[in-house]
Short mmCIF file of C-alpha atoms and ligand atoms in Angstrom, two decimals:
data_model
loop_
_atom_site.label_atom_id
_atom_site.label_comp_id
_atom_site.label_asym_id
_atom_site.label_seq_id
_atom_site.Cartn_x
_atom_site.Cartn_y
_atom_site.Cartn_z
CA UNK B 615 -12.67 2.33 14.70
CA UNK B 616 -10.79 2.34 17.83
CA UNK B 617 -7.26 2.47 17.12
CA UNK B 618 -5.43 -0.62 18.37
CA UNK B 619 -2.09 -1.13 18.87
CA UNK B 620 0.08 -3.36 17.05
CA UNK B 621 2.47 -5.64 18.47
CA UNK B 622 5.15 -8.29 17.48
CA UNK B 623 4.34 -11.69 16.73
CA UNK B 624 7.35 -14.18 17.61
CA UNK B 625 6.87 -18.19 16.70
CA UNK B 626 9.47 -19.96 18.15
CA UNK B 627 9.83 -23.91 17.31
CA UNK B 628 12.88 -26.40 16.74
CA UNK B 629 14.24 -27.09 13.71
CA UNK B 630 11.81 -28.46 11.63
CA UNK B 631 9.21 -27.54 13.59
CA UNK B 632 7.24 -25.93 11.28
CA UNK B 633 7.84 -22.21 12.11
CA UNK B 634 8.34 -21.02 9.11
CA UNK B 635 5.85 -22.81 7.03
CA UNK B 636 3.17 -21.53 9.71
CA UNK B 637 4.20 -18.33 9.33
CA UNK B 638 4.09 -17.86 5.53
CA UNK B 639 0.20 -19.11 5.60
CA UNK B 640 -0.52 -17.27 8.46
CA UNK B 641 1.09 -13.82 5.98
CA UNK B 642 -1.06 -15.20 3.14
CA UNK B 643 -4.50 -15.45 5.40
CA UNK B 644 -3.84 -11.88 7.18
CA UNK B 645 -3.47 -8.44 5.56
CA UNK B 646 -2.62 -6.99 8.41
CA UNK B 647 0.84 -8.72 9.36
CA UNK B 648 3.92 -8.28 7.57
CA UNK B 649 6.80 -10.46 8.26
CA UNK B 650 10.04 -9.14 9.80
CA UNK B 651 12.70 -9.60 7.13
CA UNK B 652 16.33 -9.66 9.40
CA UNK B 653 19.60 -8.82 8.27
CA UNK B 654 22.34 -11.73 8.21
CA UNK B 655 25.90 -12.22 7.58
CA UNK B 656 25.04 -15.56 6.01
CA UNK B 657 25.30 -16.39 2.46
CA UNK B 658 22.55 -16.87 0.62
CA UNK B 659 20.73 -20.16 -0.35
CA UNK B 660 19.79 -21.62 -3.53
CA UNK B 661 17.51 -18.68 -5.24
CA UNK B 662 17.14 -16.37 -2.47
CA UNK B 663 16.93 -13.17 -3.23
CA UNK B 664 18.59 -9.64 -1.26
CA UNK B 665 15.86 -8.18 0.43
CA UNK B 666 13.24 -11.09 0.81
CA UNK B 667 14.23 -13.89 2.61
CA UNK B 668 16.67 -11.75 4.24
CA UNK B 669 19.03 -8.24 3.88
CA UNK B 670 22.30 -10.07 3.05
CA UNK B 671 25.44 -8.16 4.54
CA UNK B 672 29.20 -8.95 5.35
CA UNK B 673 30.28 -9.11 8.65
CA UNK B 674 31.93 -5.26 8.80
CA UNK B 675 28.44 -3.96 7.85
CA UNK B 676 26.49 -6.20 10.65
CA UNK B 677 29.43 -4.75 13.25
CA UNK B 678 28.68 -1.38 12.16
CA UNK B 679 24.76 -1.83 12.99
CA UNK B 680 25.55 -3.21 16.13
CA UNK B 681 27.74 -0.17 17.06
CA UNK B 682 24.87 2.39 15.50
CA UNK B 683 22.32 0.47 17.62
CA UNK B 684 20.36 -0.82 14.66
CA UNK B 685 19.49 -3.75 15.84
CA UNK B 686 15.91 -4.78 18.70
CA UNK B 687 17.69 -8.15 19.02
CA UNK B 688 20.70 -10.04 17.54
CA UNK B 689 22.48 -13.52 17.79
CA UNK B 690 25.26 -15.68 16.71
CA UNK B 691 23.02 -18.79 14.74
CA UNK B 692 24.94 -21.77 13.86
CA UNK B 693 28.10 -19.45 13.46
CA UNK B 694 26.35 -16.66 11.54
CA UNK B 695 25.17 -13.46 13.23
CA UNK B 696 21.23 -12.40 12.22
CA UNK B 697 19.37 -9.25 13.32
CA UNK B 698 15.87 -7.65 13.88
CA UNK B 699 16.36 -4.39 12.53
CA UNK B 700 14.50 -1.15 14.48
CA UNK B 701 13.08 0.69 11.83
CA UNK B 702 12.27 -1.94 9.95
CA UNK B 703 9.72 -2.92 12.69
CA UNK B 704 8.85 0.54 13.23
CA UNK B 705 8.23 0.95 9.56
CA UNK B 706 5.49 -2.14 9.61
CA UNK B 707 3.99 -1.08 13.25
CA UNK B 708 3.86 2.12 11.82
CA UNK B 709 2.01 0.63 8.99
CA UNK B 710 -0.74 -0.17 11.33
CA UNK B 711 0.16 -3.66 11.05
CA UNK B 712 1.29 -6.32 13.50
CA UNK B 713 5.13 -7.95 12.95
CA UNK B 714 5.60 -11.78 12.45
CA UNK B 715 9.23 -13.05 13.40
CA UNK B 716 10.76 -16.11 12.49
CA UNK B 717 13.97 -15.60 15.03
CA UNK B 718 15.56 -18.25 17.13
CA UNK B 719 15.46 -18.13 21.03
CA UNK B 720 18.38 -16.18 22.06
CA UNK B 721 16.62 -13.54 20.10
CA UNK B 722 13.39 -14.22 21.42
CA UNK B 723 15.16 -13.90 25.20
CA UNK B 724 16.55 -10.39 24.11
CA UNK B 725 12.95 -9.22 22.88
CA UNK B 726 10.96 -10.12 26.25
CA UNK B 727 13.87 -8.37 27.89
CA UNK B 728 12.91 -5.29 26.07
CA UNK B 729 9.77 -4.85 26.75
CA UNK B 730 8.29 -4.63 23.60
CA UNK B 731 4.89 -5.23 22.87
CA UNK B 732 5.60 -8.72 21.67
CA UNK B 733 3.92 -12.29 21.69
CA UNK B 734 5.41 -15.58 21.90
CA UNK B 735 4.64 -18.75 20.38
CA UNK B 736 5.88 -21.66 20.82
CA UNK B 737 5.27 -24.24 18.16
CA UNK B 738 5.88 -27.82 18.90
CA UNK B 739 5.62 -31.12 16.88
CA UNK B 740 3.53 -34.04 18.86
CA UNK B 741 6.41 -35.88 19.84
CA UNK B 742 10.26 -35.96 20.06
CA UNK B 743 10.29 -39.03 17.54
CA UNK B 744 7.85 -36.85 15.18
CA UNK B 745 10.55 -33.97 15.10
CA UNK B 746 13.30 -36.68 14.24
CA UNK B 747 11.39 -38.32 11.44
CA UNK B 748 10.09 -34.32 10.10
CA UNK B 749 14.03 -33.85 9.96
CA UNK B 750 15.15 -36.69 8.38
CA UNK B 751 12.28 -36.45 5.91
CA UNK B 752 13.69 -32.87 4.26
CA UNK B 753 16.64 -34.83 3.67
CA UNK B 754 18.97 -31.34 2.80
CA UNK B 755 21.23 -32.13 6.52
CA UNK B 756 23.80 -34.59 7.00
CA UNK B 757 23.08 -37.36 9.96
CA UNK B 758 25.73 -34.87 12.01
CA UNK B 759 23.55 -32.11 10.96
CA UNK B 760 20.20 -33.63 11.87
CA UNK B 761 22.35 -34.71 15.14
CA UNK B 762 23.12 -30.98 16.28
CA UNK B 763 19.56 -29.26 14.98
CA UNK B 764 18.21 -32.08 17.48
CA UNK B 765 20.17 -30.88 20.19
CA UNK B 766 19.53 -27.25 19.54
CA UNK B 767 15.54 -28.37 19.32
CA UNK B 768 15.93 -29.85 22.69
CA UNK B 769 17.57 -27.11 24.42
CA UNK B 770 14.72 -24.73 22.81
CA UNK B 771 11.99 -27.10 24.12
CA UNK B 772 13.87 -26.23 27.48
CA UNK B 773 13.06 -22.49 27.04
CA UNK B 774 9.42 -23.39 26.77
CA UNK B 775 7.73 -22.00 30.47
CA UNK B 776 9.01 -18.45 28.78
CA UNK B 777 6.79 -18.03 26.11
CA UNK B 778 2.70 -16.82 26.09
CA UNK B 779 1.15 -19.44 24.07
CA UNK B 780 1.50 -23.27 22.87
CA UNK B 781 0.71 -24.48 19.57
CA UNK B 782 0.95 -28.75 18.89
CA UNK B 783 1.60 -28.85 14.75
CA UNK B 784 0.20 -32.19 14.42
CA UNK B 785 -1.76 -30.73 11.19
CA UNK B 786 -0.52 -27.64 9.69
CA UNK B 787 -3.80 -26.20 8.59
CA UNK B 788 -5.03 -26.70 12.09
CA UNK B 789 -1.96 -25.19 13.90
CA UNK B 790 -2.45 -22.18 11.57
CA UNK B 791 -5.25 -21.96 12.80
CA UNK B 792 -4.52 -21.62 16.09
CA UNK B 793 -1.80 -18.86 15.31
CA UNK B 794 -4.57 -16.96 13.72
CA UNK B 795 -7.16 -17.63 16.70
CA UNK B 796 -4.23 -16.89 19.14
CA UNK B 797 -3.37 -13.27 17.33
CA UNK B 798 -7.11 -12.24 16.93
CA UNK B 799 -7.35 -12.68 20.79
CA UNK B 800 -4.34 -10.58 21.62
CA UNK B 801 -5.86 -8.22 19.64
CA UNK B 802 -8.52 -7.92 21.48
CA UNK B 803 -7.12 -7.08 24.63
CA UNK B 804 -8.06 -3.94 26.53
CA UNK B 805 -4.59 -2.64 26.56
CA UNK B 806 -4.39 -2.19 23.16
CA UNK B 807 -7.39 0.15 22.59
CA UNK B 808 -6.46 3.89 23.02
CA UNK B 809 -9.09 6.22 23.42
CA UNK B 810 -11.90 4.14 23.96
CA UNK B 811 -14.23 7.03 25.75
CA UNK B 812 -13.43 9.55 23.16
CA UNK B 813 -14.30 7.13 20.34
CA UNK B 814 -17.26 6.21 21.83
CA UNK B 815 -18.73 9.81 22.75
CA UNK B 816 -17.69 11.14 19.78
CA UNK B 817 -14.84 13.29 21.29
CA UNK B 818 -18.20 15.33 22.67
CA UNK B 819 -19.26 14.07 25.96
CA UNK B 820 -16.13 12.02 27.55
CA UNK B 821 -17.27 11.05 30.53
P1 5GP P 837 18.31 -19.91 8.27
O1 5GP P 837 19.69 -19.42 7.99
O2 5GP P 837 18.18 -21.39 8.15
O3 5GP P 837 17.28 -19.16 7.47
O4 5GP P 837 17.98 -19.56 9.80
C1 5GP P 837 18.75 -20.09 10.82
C2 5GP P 837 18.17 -19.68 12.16
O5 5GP P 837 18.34 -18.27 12.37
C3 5GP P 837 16.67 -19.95 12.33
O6 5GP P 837 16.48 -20.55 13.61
C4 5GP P 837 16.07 -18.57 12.32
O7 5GP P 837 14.88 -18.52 13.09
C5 5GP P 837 17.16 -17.74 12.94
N1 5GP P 837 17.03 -16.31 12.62
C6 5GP P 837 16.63 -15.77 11.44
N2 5GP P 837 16.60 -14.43 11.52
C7 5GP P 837 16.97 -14.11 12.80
C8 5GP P 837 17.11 -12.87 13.50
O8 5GP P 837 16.90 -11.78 12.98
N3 5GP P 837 17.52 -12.95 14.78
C9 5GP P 837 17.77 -14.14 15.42
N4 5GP P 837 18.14 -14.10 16.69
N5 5GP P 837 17.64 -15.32 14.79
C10 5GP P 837 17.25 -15.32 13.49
#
């Protein structure tokens, strides 16, 4: 009834974390998010396929975006560059839906910086010993691997007095949960609502 705005939805977590599993179930439980797909120069993996996962491109193409201004955010990951495209997020705001990205923290940095209407969330296993044990578990990294996404977890964790909100995945349906909780709130927020007095009177009698 009142239009709301929509807004960008940014979990942030280490490397196993659970980012990305939280944020397909949180996609399957709301209609009204759509998830950011970003372009990379990276190959892609196993079955993935151009367009879902992620817009595939070589490296001339991801220069040119850069140089057209394509991109909200973009960063070297683990020698590969990846992007938040602009109109793909206008396209879904648009849409009258919010945004969910799956991004890493220089990313996340370059958002804020914006000014965007974006929220952060930082997901975080209960302990450091949890994370090691969630990585070693998937078992697709090397022990140098699981080394350096350990590192790269631990200077995230640094980052985390930047972000809005804190979510412990201890149980994934539970921390979904809390996503879901966390989003209706910010939804809810007064700043969002536009035209609240002409709504109400009926465009009549604004007060
Ligand atoms: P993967 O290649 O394993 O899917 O992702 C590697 C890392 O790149 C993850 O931390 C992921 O969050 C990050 N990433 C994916 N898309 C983007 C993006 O558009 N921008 C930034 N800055 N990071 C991204």
């Amino acid at each position: 009834m009142f239009q709301s705005n929509n807004f960008l939805i940014i979990l942030i977590s280490p490397s196993a974390g659970g980012k990305s599993v939280i944020a397909k179930q949180v996609l399957k439980k709301c209609e009204n998010i759509e998830y950011s797909i970003s372009i990379t120069t990276r190959k892609p993996r196993g079955n993935e396929i151009n367009g879902k996962a992620y817009f595939f491109v070589s490296e001339e193409e991801f220069q040119k975006r850069i140089s057209d201004g394509d991109f909200l955010e973009y960063a070297l990951v683990h020698g590969k560059l990846y992007g938040t495209s602009k109109s793909f997020i206008e396209k879904i705001l648009s849409s009258q839906k919010h945004a969910i990205l799956d991004i890493d923290v220089q990313g996340v940095k370059q958002i804020i910086a914006s000014g965007v209407d974006a929220i952060t969330i930082f997901i975080l296993p209960p302990s450091a010993a949890i994370l090691k044990e969630r990585l070693l578990k998937r078992g697709t990294d090397s022990k140098e691997k699981i080394e350096e996404r350990l590192q790269d977890g631990i200077k995230e964790i640094d980052e985390v007095n930047n972000f809005d909100y804190l979510v412990i995945n201890d149980d994934l349906n539970d921390a979904v949960d809390e996503v879901i909780n966390i989003i209706k709130i910010e939804e809810k927020r007064i700043c969002r609502y536009k035209n609240i007095k002409q709504t109400f009177y009926g465009g009549e009698l604004v007060k």
